mmCIF file of C-alpha atoms in Angstrom:
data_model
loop_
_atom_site.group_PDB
_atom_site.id
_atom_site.type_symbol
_atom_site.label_atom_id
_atom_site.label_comp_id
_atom_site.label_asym_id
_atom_site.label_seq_id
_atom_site.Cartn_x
_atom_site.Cartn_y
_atom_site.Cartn_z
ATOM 1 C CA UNK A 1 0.167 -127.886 -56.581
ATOM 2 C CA UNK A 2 1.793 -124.194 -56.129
ATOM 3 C CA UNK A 3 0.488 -121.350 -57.270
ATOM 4 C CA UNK A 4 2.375 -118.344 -59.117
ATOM 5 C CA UNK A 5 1.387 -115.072 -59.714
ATOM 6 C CA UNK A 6 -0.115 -114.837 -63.020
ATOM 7 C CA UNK A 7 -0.821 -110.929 -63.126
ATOM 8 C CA UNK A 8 -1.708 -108.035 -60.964
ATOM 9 C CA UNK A 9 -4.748 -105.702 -61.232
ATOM 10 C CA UNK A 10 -4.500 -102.408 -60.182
ATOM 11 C CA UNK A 11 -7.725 -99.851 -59.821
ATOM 12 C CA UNK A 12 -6.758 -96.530 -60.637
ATOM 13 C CA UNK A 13 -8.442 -92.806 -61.257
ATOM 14 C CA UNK A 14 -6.853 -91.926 -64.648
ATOM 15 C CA UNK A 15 -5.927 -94.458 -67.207
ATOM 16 C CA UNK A 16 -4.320 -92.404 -69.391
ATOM 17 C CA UNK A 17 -1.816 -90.567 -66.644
ATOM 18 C CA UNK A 18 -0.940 -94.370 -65.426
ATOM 19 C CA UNK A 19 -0.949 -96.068 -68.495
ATOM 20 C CA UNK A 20 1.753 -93.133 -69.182
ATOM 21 C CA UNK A 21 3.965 -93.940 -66.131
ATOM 22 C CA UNK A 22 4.320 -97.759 -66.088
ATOM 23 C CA UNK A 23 4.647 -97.794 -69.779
ATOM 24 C CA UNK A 24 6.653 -94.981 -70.813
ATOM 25 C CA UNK A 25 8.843 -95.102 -67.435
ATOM 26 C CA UNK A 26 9.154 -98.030 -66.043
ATOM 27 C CA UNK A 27 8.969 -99.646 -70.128
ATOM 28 C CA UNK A 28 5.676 -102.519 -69.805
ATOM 29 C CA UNK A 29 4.154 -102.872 -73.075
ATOM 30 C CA UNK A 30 0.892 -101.724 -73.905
ATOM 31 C CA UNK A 31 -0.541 -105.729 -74.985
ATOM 32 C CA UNK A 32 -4.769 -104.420 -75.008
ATOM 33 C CA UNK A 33 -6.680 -101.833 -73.873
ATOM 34 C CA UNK A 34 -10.017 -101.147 -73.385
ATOM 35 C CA UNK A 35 -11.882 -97.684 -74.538
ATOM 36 C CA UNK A 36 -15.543 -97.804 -73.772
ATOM 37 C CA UNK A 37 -16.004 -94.897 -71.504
ATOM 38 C CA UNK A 38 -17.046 -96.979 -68.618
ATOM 39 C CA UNK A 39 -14.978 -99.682 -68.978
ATOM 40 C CA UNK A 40 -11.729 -98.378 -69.751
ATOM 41 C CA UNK A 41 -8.602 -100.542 -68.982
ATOM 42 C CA UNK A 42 -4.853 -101.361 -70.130
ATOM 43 C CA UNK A 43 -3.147 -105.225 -70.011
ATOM 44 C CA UNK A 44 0.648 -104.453 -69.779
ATOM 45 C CA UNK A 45 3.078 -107.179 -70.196
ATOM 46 C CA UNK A 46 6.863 -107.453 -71.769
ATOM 47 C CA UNK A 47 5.314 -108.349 -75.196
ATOM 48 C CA UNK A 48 6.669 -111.055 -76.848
ATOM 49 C CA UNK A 49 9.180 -109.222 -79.376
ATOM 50 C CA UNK A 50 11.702 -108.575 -75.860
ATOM 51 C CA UNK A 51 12.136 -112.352 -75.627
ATOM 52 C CA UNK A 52 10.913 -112.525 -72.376
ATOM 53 C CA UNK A 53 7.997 -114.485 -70.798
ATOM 54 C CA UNK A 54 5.107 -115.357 -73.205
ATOM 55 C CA UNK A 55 3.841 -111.834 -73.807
ATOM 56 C CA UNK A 56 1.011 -112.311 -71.418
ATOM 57 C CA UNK A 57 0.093 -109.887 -68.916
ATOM 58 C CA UNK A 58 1.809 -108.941 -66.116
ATOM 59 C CA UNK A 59 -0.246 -105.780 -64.973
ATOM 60 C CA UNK A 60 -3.879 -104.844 -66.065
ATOM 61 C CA UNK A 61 -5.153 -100.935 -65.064
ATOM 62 C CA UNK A 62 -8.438 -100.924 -64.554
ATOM 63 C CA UNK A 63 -10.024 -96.954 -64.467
ATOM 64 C CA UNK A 64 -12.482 -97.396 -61.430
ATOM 65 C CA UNK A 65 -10.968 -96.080 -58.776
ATOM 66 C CA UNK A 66 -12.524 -92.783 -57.216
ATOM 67 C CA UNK A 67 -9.273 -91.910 -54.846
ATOM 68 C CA UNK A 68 -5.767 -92.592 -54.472
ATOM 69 C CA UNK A 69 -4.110 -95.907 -52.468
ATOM 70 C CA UNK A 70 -5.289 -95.944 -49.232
ATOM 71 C CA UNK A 71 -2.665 -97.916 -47.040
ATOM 72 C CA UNK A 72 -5.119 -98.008 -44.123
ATOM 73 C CA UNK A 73 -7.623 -100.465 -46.049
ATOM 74 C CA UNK A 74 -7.150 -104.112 -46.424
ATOM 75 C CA UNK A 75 -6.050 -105.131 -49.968
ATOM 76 C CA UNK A 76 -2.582 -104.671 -51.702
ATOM 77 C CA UNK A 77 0.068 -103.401 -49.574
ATOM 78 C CA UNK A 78 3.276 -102.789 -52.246
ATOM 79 C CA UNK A 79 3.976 -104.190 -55.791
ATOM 80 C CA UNK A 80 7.310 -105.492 -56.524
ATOM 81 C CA UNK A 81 9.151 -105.856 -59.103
ATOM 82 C CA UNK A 82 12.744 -107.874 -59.564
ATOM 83 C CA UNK A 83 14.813 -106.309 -62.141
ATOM 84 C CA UNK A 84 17.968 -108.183 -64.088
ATOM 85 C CA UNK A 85 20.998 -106.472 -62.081
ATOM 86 C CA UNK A 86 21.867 -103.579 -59.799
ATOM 87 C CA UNK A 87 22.444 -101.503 -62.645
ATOM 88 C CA UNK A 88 18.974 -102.359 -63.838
ATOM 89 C CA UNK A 89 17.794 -100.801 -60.497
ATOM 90 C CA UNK A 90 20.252 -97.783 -61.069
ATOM 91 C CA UNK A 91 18.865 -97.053 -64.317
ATOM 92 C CA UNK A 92 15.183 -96.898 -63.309
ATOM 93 C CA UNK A 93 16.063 -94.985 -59.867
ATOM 94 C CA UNK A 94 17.219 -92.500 -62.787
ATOM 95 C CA UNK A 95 14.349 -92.415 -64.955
ATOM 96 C CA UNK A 96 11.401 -92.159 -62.390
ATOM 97 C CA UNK A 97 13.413 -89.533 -60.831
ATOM 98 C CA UNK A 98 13.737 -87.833 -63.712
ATOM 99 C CA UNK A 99 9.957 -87.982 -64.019
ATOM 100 C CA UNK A 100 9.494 -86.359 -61.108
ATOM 101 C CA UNK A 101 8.707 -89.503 -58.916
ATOM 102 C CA UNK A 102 9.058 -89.166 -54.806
ATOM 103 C CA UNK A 103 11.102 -91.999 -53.510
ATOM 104 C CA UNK A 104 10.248 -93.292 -49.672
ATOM 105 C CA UNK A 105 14.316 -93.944 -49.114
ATOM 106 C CA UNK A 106 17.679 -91.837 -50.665
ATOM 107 C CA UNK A 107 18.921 -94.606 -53.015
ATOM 108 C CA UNK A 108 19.350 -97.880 -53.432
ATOM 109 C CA UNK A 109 18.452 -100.102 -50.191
ATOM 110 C CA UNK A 110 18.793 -103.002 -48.326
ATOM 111 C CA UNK A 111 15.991 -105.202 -47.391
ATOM 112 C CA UNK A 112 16.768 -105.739 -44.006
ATOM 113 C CA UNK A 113 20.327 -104.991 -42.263
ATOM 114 C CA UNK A 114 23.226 -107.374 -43.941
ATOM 115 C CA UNK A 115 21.108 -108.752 -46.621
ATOM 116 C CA UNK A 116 21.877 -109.013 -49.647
ATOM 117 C CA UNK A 117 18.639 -108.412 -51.607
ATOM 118 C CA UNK A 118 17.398 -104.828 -51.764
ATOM 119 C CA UNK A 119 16.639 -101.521 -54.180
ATOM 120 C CA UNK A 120 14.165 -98.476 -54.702
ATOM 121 C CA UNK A 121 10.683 -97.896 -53.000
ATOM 122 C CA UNK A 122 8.480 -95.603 -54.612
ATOM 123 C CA UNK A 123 4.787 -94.778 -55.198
ATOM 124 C CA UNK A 124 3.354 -94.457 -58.728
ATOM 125 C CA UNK A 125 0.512 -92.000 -59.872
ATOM 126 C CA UNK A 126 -2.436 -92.462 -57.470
ATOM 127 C CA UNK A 127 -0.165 -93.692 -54.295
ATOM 128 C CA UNK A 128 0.284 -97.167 -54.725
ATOM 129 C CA UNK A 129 3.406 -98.122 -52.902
ATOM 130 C CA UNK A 130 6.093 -100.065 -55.700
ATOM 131 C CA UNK A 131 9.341 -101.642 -55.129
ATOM 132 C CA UNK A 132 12.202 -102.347 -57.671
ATOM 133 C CA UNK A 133 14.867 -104.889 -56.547
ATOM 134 C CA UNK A 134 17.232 -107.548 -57.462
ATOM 135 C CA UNK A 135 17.887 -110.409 -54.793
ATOM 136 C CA UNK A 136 21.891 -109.963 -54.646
ATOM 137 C CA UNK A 137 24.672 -107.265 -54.508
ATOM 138 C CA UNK A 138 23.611 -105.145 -51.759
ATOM 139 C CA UNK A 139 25.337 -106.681 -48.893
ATOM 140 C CA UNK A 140 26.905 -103.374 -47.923
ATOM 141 C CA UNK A 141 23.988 -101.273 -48.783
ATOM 142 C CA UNK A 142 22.163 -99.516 -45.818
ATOM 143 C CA UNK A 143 18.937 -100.599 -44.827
ATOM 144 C CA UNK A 144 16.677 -97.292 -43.298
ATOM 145 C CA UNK A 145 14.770 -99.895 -40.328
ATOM 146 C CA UNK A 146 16.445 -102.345 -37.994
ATOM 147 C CA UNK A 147 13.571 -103.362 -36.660
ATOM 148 C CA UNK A 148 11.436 -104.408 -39.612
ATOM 149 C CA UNK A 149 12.121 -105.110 -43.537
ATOM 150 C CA UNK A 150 12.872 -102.159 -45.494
ATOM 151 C CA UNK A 151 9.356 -102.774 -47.376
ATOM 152 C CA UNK A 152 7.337 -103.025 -45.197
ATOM 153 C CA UNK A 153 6.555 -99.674 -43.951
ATOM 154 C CA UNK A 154 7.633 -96.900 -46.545
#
């Protein structure tokens, strides 16, 4: 038996300020959402009108969270996503910059020195470290570490 990711939960401090970011920039769908003051979440997916996967979920946002991503605990180090080409990459290096978003490394990267696999590294709303790559096509692309692949420590 192997196991696949189904979806990823993230906790985070303000729904609404998140559910803004990885919908309206980096384009999930909003599938469900929950609004009871308490229990407030989001299930994000591609839907199933994009004719992609089965319009499941792919992210939920759960509003519980009473600080930002703390890389010194145990628990979720990055997210990563794999976009369709390089220019897929291009275009949302363009949009989250355009929104204002920090980026840990000046363009589009390699994973590792030589590889071919690579893109942006980023952090959404409340810190939490994301990637955006495609595995191909970066072969001459500079990679920021030698020592150590280019996600693991941004």
């Amino acid at each position: 038996m192997t196991l696949r990711t189904g979806h990823t939960g993230l906790n985070v401090t303000d729904l609404d300020r998140s559910l803004a970011f990885y919908r309206d920039v980096l384009g999930f769908t909003l599938l469900a959402e929950g609004k009871e003051d308490d229990r407030r979440y989001a299930f994000l997916g591609e839907g199933e009108d994009e004719g992609k996967g089965d319009g499941g979920p792919v992210l939920t946002l759960w509003q519980q969270a009473e600080g930002p991503y703390d890389r010194a605990r145990a628990g979720l180090h990055h997210l990563a996503f794999t976009a369709d080409s390089l220019a897929g990459v291009e275009r949302y290096q363009r949009a989250l910059a355009a929104h204002g978003v920090d980026f840990a490394y000046e363009g589009v990267v390699a994973h590792r020195e030589g590889a071919a696999s690579g893109g942006i590294f980023f952090h959404d709303p409340d810190g939490t470290r994301l990637e955006i790559s495609v595995p191909h096509g970066l072969e001459a692309a500079p990679a920021p570490h030698t020592s150590a692949p280019t996600c693991g420590f941004f």
